[in-house]
PDB file of C-alpha atoms in Angstrom:
ATOM      1  CA  MET A  28      -6.119 -10.148   4.486  1.00 92.00           C
ATOM      2  CA  LYS A  29      -6.432  -8.652   7.945  1.00 97.00           C
ATOM      3  CA  VAL A  30      -3.549  -6.801   9.574  1.00 98.00           C
ATOM      4  CA  ILE A  31      -3.790  -7.049  13.350  1.00 98.00           C
ATOM      5  CA  GLY A  32      -1.559  -5.382  15.924  1.00 97.00           C
ATOM      6  CA  ILE A  33      -1.021  -5.696  19.655  1.00 97.00           C
ATOM      7  CA  GLY A  34       0.114  -2.813  21.805  1.00 94.00           C
ATOM      8  CA  LYS A  35       2.135  -2.620  25.018  1.00 93.00           C
ATOM      9  CA  ASN A  36       3.237  -6.242  24.873  1.00 97.00           C
ATOM     10  CA  TYR A  37       6.867  -6.244  26.049  1.00 97.00           C
ATOM     11  CA  VAL A  38       8.719  -5.773  29.333  1.00 97.00           C
ATOM     12  CA  ASN A  39      12.367  -5.121  30.132  1.00 96.00           C
ATOM     13  CA  ASP A  40      12.266  -7.483  33.121  1.00 96.00           C
ATOM     14  CA  LYS A  41      10.424 -10.800  32.813  1.00 94.00           C
ATOM     15  CA  GLN A  42       9.617 -10.695  36.525  1.00 93.00           C
ATOM     16  CA  GLU A  43       7.196  -7.871  35.744  1.00 93.00           C
ATOM     17  CA  ILE A  44       4.997 -10.035  33.527  1.00 95.00           C
ATOM     18  CA  SER A  45       2.876 -11.736  36.185  1.00 91.00           C
ATOM     19  CA  ALA A  46       1.802  -8.411  37.691  1.00 90.00           C
ATOM     20  CA  ILE A  47       0.982  -6.842  34.324  1.00 92.00           C
ATOM     21  CA  LYS A  48      -0.765  -9.820  32.736  1.00 94.00           C
ATOM     22  CA  THR A  49      -4.470  -9.131  33.292  1.00 91.00           C
ATOM     23  CA  GLY A  50      -5.795 -10.764  30.121  1.00 89.00           C
ATOM     24  CA  ALA A  51      -6.826  -7.403  28.670  1.00 89.00           C
ATOM     25  CA  GLN A  52      -4.770  -7.371  25.487  1.00 96.00           C
ATOM     26  CA  VAL A  53      -4.576  -4.117  23.498  1.00 94.00           C
ATOM     27  CA  ILE A  54      -5.616  -5.076  19.965  1.00 96.00           C
ATOM     28  CA  PHE A  55      -6.008  -2.863  16.906  1.00 96.00           C
ATOM     29  CA  THR A  56      -6.344  -3.403  13.151  1.00 96.00           C
ATOM     30  CA  LYS A  57      -4.724  -1.811  10.125  1.00 97.00           C
ATOM     31  CA  PRO A  58      -5.859  -1.921   6.474  1.00 97.00           C
ATOM     32  CA  ASP A  59      -3.962  -4.094   4.023  1.00 97.00           C
ATOM     33  CA  SER A  60      -3.209  -0.918   2.043  1.00 98.00           C
ATOM     34  CA  SER A  61      -0.794   0.062   4.832  1.00 98.00           C
ATOM     35  CA  VAL A  62       1.466  -2.909   4.004  1.00 98.00           C
ATOM     36  CA  VAL A  63       4.708  -2.435   2.055  1.00 98.00           C
ATOM     37  CA  THR A  64       6.645  -5.510   0.932  1.00 98.00           C
ATOM     38  CA  GLY A  65       9.686  -6.390  -1.153  1.00 98.00           C
ATOM     39  CA  ASN A  66      11.925  -3.923   0.729  1.00 98.00           C
ATOM     40  CA  ALA A  67      10.398  -1.116  -1.312  1.00 98.00           C
ATOM     41  CA  ASP A  68      11.187   2.377  -0.094  1.00 98.00           C
ATOM     42  CA  VAL A  69       8.412   4.051   1.881  1.00 98.00           C
ATOM     43  CA  VAL A  70       7.134   7.521   1.056  1.00 98.00           C
ATOM     44  CA  PHE A  71       7.215   9.644   4.194  1.00 98.00           C
ATOM     45  CA  PRO A  72       3.535  10.318   4.935  1.00 97.00           C
ATOM     46  CA  SER A  73       2.420  13.894   4.386  1.00 97.00           C
ATOM     47  CA  ILE A  74      -0.209  13.581   7.126  1.00 97.00           C
ATOM     48  CA  THR A  75       2.302  13.631  10.007  1.00 97.00           C
ATOM     49  CA  ASN A  76       5.305  15.428  11.413  1.00 96.00           C
ATOM     50  CA  GLN A  77       5.832  12.753  14.080  1.00 98.00           C
ATOM     51  CA  LEU A  78       6.379   9.351  12.481  1.00 98.00           C
ATOM     52  CA  ALA A  79       7.071   6.867  15.280  1.00 98.00           C
ATOM     53  CA  TYR A  80       8.681   3.497  14.561  1.00 98.00           C
ATOM     54  CA  GLU A  81       8.288   0.206  16.433  1.00 98.00           C
ATOM     55  CA  VAL A  82      10.063  -2.937  15.233  1.00 98.00           C
ATOM     56  CA  GLU A  83       8.005  -6.099  15.689  1.00 98.00           C
ATOM     57  CA  LEU A  84       7.905  -9.788  14.910  1.00 98.00           C
ATOM     58  CA  VAL A  85       5.056 -10.486  12.494  1.00 98.00           C
ATOM     59  CA  VAL A  86       3.309 -13.856  12.320  1.00 98.00           C
ATOM     60  CA  LYS A  87       1.284 -15.080   9.360  1.00 98.00           C
ATOM     61  CA  ILE A  88      -1.766 -17.269   9.894  1.00 98.00           C
ATOM     62  CA  GLY A  89      -1.673 -20.447   7.815  1.00 98.00           C
ATOM     63  CA  LYS A  90      -5.227 -21.741   8.168  1.00 98.00           C
ATOM     64  CA  ASP A  91      -8.666 -20.497   9.143  1.00 98.00           C
ATOM     65  CA  GLY A  92      -9.644 -20.624  12.790  1.00 98.00           C
ATOM     66  CA  LYS A  93     -12.245 -19.375  15.239  1.00 98.00           C
ATOM     67  CA  ASP A  94     -12.185 -19.750  19.052  1.00 98.00           C
ATOM     68  CA  ILE A  95      -8.758 -21.356  18.787  1.00 98.00           C
ATOM     69  CA  ALA A  96      -7.673 -23.218  21.909  1.00 98.00           C
ATOM     70  CA  LEU A  97      -4.503 -21.916  23.514  1.00 98.00           C
ATOM     71  CA  GLU A  98      -2.746 -25.267  23.211  1.00 98.00           C
ATOM     72  CA  ASP A  99      -3.485 -25.378  19.462  1.00 98.00           C
ATOM     73  CA  ALA A 100      -2.772 -21.745  18.608  1.00 98.00           C
ATOM     74  CA  ASN A 101       0.875 -21.978  17.576  1.00 98.00           C
ATOM     75  CA  GLY A 102      -0.153 -24.576  15.004  1.00 98.00           C
ATOM     76  CA  TYR A 103      -1.943 -21.810  13.115  1.00 98.00           C
ATOM     77  CA  ILE A 104       1.309 -19.923  12.445  1.00 98.00           C
ATOM     78  CA  SER A 105       2.763 -20.654   9.012  1.00 98.00           C
ATOM     79  CA  GLU A 106       5.506 -18.029   8.716  1.00 98.00           C
ATOM     80  CA  ILE A 107       7.315 -15.280  10.628  1.00 98.00           C
ATOM     81  CA  ALA A 108       8.726 -11.939   9.461  1.00 98.00           C
ATOM     82  CA  VAL A 109       9.933  -8.667  10.935  1.00 98.00           C
ATOM     83  CA  GLY A 110       8.111  -5.400  10.344  1.00 98.00           C
ATOM     84  CA  ILE A 111       7.724  -1.806  11.417  1.00 98.00           C
ATOM     85  CA  ASP A 112       4.471  -0.676  13.007  1.00 98.00           C
ATOM     86  CA  TYR A 113       4.397   3.035  12.218  1.00 98.00           C
ATOM     87  CA  THR A 114       2.250   5.493  14.159  1.00 98.00           C
ATOM     88  CA  ALA A 115       1.530   9.113  13.280  1.00 97.00           C
ATOM     89  CA  LYS A 116       1.921  10.393  16.834  1.00 96.00           C
ATOM     90  CA  ASP A 117       0.414  13.820  16.181  1.00 96.00           C
ATOM     91  CA  VAL A 118      -2.594  12.283  14.452  1.00 96.00           C
ATOM     92  CA  LEU A 119      -3.009   9.872  17.355  1.00 94.00           C
ATOM     93  CA  ALA A 120      -2.853  12.684  19.910  1.00 93.00           C
ATOM     94  CA  ALA A 121      -5.539  14.625  18.066  1.00 92.00           C
ATOM     95  CA  SER A 122      -7.760  11.543  17.929  1.00 88.00           C
ATOM     96  CA  ARG A 123      -7.294  10.815  21.625  1.00 86.00           C
ATOM     97  CA  GLU A 124      -8.402  14.343  22.510  1.00 86.00           C
ATOM     98  CA  ASN A 125     -11.832  13.387  21.202  1.00 85.00           C
ATOM     99  CA  LYS A 126     -11.634   9.812  22.516  1.00 86.00           C
ATOM    100  CA  GLY A 127     -11.426   8.651  18.927  1.00 84.00           C
ATOM    101  CA  PRO A 128     -10.012   5.439  17.433  1.00 86.00           C
ATOM    102  CA  TRP A 129      -6.446   4.744  16.287  1.00 88.00           C
ATOM    103  CA  ALA A 130      -7.388   4.015  12.659  1.00 93.00           C
ATOM    104  CA  LEU A 131      -5.977   7.096  10.935  1.00 95.00           C
ATOM    105  CA  ALA A 132      -2.834   7.203  13.070  1.00 96.00           C
ATOM    106  CA  LYS A 133      -2.008   3.539  12.405  1.00 97.00           C
ATOM    107  CA  GLY A 134      -3.580   2.816   9.030  1.00 97.00           C
ATOM    108  CA  PHE A 135      -2.127   5.305   6.564  1.00 98.00           C
ATOM    109  CA  ASP A 136      -0.379   4.132   3.399  1.00 98.00           C
ATOM    110  CA  GLY A 137       3.095   2.815   4.223  1.00 98.00           C
ATOM    111  CA  ALA A 138       2.365   2.295   7.920  1.00 98.00           C
ATOM    112  CA  SER A 139       3.278  -1.413   7.839  1.00 98.00           C
ATOM    113  CA  PRO A 140       6.538  -2.299   6.049  1.00 98.00           C
ATOM    114  CA  ILE A 141       7.131  -6.060   6.326  1.00 98.00           C
ATOM    115  CA  SER A 142      10.068  -8.243   5.325  1.00 98.00           C
ATOM    116  CA  ASP A 143       9.819 -11.484   3.403  1.00 98.00           C
ATOM    117  CA  PHE A 144       8.455 -14.280   5.580  1.00 98.00           C
ATOM    118  CA  LYS A 145      10.407 -17.294   6.831  1.00 98.00           C
ATOM    119  CA  PRO A 146       8.755 -20.691   7.485  1.00 98.00           C
ATOM    120  CA  VAL A 147       7.809 -21.159  11.114  1.00 98.00           C
ATOM    121  CA  SER A 148       9.803 -24.419  11.009  1.00 98.00           C
ATOM    122  CA  ASN A 149      12.942 -22.240  10.929  1.00 98.00           C
ATOM    123  CA  PHE A 150      12.211 -21.253  14.535  1.00 98.00           C
ATOM    124  CA  PRO A 151      12.455 -24.231  16.901  1.00 96.00           C
ATOM    125  CA  ASP A 152      11.558 -22.134  19.981  1.00 98.00           C
ATOM    126  CA  LEU A 153       8.917 -19.468  19.411  1.00 98.00           C
ATOM    127  CA  ASN A 154       9.635 -18.103  22.882  1.00 97.00           C
ATOM    128  CA  ASN A 155      13.259 -17.382  22.022  1.00 98.00           C
ATOM    129  CA  ILE A 156      13.444 -15.362  18.806  1.00 98.00           C
ATOM    130  CA  ASN A 157      15.922 -12.487  18.654  1.00 98.00           C
ATOM    131  CA  PHE A 158      15.314  -9.434  16.462  1.00 98.00           C
ATOM    132  CA  ASP A 159      16.659  -5.922  16.172  1.00 98.00           C
ATOM    133  CA  LEU A 160      16.379  -2.578  14.382  1.00 98.00           C
ATOM    134  CA  LEU A 161      19.063  -0.303  12.936  1.00 98.00           C
ATOM    135  CA  ILE A 162      18.437   3.243  11.734  1.00 98.00           C
ATOM    136  CA  ASN A 163      21.181   4.769   9.616  1.00 98.00           C
ATOM    137  CA  GLY A 164      23.469   1.975  10.815  1.00 98.00           C
ATOM    138  CA  GLU A 165      22.852   2.642  14.519  1.00 98.00           C
ATOM    139  CA  GLN A 166      21.111   0.004  16.621  1.00 98.00           C
ATOM    140  CA  LYS A 167      17.918   1.429  18.100  1.00 98.00           C
ATOM    141  CA  GLN A 168      15.904  -1.574  19.318  1.00 98.00           C
ATOM    142  CA  VAL A 169      16.751  -5.111  20.419  1.00 98.00           C
ATOM    143  CA  GLY A 170      14.106  -7.691  21.287  1.00 98.00           C
ATOM    144  CA  ASN A 171      13.531 -11.311  22.195  1.00 98.00           C
ATOM    145  CA  SER A 172      10.118 -12.969  22.094  1.00 98.00           C
ATOM    146  CA  ASP A 173      10.606 -14.317  25.629  1.00 97.00           C
ATOM    147  CA  PHE A 174       9.967 -10.777  26.908  1.00 98.00           C
ATOM    148  CA  MET A 175       6.432 -10.697  25.517  1.00 98.00           C
ATOM    149  CA  ILE A 176       3.626 -10.277  28.044  1.00 98.00           C
ATOM    150  CA  TYR A 177       1.306 -12.272  25.786  1.00 98.00           C
ATOM    151  CA  ASN A 178       3.038 -14.836  23.581  1.00 98.00           C
ATOM    152  CA  PHE A 179       2.054 -15.765  20.033  1.00 98.00           C
ATOM    153  CA  ALA A 180      -0.371 -18.477  21.151  1.00 98.00           C
ATOM    154  CA  GLU A 181      -2.106 -16.209  23.659  1.00 98.00           C
ATOM    155  CA  ILE A 182      -2.530 -13.471  21.062  1.00 98.00           C
ATOM    156  CA  ILE A 183      -3.942 -15.845  18.448  1.00 98.00           C
ATOM    157  CA  SER A 184      -6.332 -17.506  20.890  1.00 98.00           C
ATOM    158  CA  PHE A 185      -7.552 -14.142  22.219  1.00 98.00           C
ATOM    159  CA  VAL A 186      -8.067 -12.522  18.816  1.00 98.00           C
ATOM    160  CA  SER A 187      -9.837 -15.590  17.438  1.00 98.00           C
ATOM    161  CA  SER A 188     -12.412 -15.394  20.230  1.00 98.00           C
ATOM    162  CA  PHE A 189     -13.590 -12.134  18.653  1.00 98.00           C
ATOM    163  CA  MET A 190     -12.960 -12.642  14.926  1.00 98.00           C
ATOM    164  CA  THR A 191     -12.231 -15.539  12.615  1.00 98.00           C
ATOM    165  CA  LEU A 192      -8.593 -15.660  11.613  1.00 98.00           C
ATOM    166  CA  LYS A 193      -8.087 -16.461   7.935  1.00 98.00           C
ATOM    167  CA  ALA A 194      -5.122 -17.967   6.130  1.00 98.00           C
ATOM    168  CA  GLY A 195      -2.921 -15.060   5.086  1.00 98.00           C
ATOM    169  CA  ASP A 196      -3.858 -12.760   7.967  1.00 98.00           C
ATOM    170  CA  ILE A 197      -0.852 -11.187   9.668  1.00 98.00           C
ATOM    171  CA  ILE A 198      -0.318 -10.118  13.267  1.00 98.00           C
ATOM    172  CA  PHE A 199       2.178  -7.547  14.525  1.00 98.00           C
ATOM    173  CA  THR A 200       3.033  -8.930  17.977  1.00 98.00           C
ATOM    174  CA  GLY A 201       4.419  -5.903  19.816  1.00 98.00           C
ATOM    175  CA  THR A 202       7.646  -3.945  20.111  1.00 98.00           C
ATOM    176  CA  PRO A 203      10.467  -4.110  22.680  1.00 97.00           C
ATOM    177  CA  ALA A 204       9.778  -2.021  25.768  1.00 96.00           C
ATOM    178  CA  THR A 205      12.548   0.474  25.011  1.00 96.00           C
ATOM    179  CA  GLY A 206      14.089   2.139  21.979  1.00 96.00           C
ATOM    180  CA  ALA A 207      11.054   3.202  19.968  1.00 96.00           C
ATOM    181  CA  GLY A 208      11.347   6.706  18.548  1.00 97.00           C
ATOM    182  CA  LEU A 209      10.769   8.981  15.564  1.00 98.00           C
ATOM    183  CA  ASN A 210      11.906   8.651  11.958  1.00 98.00           C
ATOM    184  CA  ILE A 211      12.619  11.493   9.571  1.00 98.00           C
ATOM    185  CA  LYS A 212      12.636  11.617   5.785  1.00 98.00           C
ATOM    186  CA  GLY A 213      15.797  10.039   4.425  1.00 98.00           C
ATOM    187  CA  ASP A 214      16.281   7.527   7.253  1.00 98.00           C
ATOM    188  CA  HIS A 215      17.618   4.095   6.320  1.00 98.00           C
ATOM    189  CA  ILE A 216      15.780   1.327   8.206  1.00 98.00           C
ATOM    190  CA  GLN A 217      17.157  -2.200   8.611  1.00 98.00           C
ATOM    191  CA  ALA A 218      15.663  -4.988  10.724  1.00 98.00           C
ATOM    192  CA  SER A 219      16.937  -8.512  11.350  1.00 98.00           C
ATOM    193  CA  ILE A 220      15.795 -11.788  12.872  1.00 98.00           C
ATOM    194  CA  GLU A 221      18.510 -13.932  14.460  1.00 98.00           C
ATOM    195  CA  GLY A 222      21.146 -11.743  12.828  1.00 97.00           C
ATOM    196  CA  GLU A 223      19.761 -12.148   9.299  1.00 98.00           C
ATOM    197  CA  LEU A 224      18.949  -8.857   7.606  1.00 98.00           C
ATOM    198  CA  LEU A 225      15.413  -9.177   6.260  1.00 98.00           C
ATOM    199  CA  LEU A 226      13.948  -5.673   6.135  1.00 98.00           C
ATOM    200  CA  ASP A 227      15.934  -2.923   4.391  1.00 98.00           C
ATOM    201  CA  PHE A 228      14.374   0.284   3.054  1.00 98.00           C
ATOM    202  CA  LYS A 229      14.572   4.065   3.086  1.00 98.00           C
ATOM    203  CA  LEU A 230      12.015   6.735   3.892  1.00 98.00           C
ATOM    204  CA  ILE A 231      11.815   8.946   0.834  1.00 98.00           C
TER     205      ILE A 231
END
């Protein structure tokens, strides 16, 4: 299973999209060992003092594909979940000083908590999916997939031009443009899609 992420993929104002959309998507990968499922609590990573959260819609690929045409790409989505893309900000800053990759800052154990998946058939309009994040009962992020710079189909088509997508691969599709911040040990994280609580865990 591959875990793929996309960075800087949301705007606050949809009118900004045309000016920003250059085709140069920011893509990174994370190891499958970073994934946490079943609403299990996540051990706060010892490698960072700056654990940054980003709530994201996560799509699961349902069949193998390479060089997937844009008009066919949504047909490769089998399920959708909500997840947290964690970044060790201090580790990332140290890597950037040496022009290094994001791997250690994004790929540590526990960096990718994901809810149970829902069938894609539950979502009649992939460009209008609401999701949100609460930390300790306080709403921190609110998103809608219509504010994505690159939609699901564009991400899938782009990624598949570089690497074969396999059934079971998952893609983190970007976080809302505002509200991301830092977690501390003991925080209670809850994320919902269309008002349904799907992700619910604590940092321990």
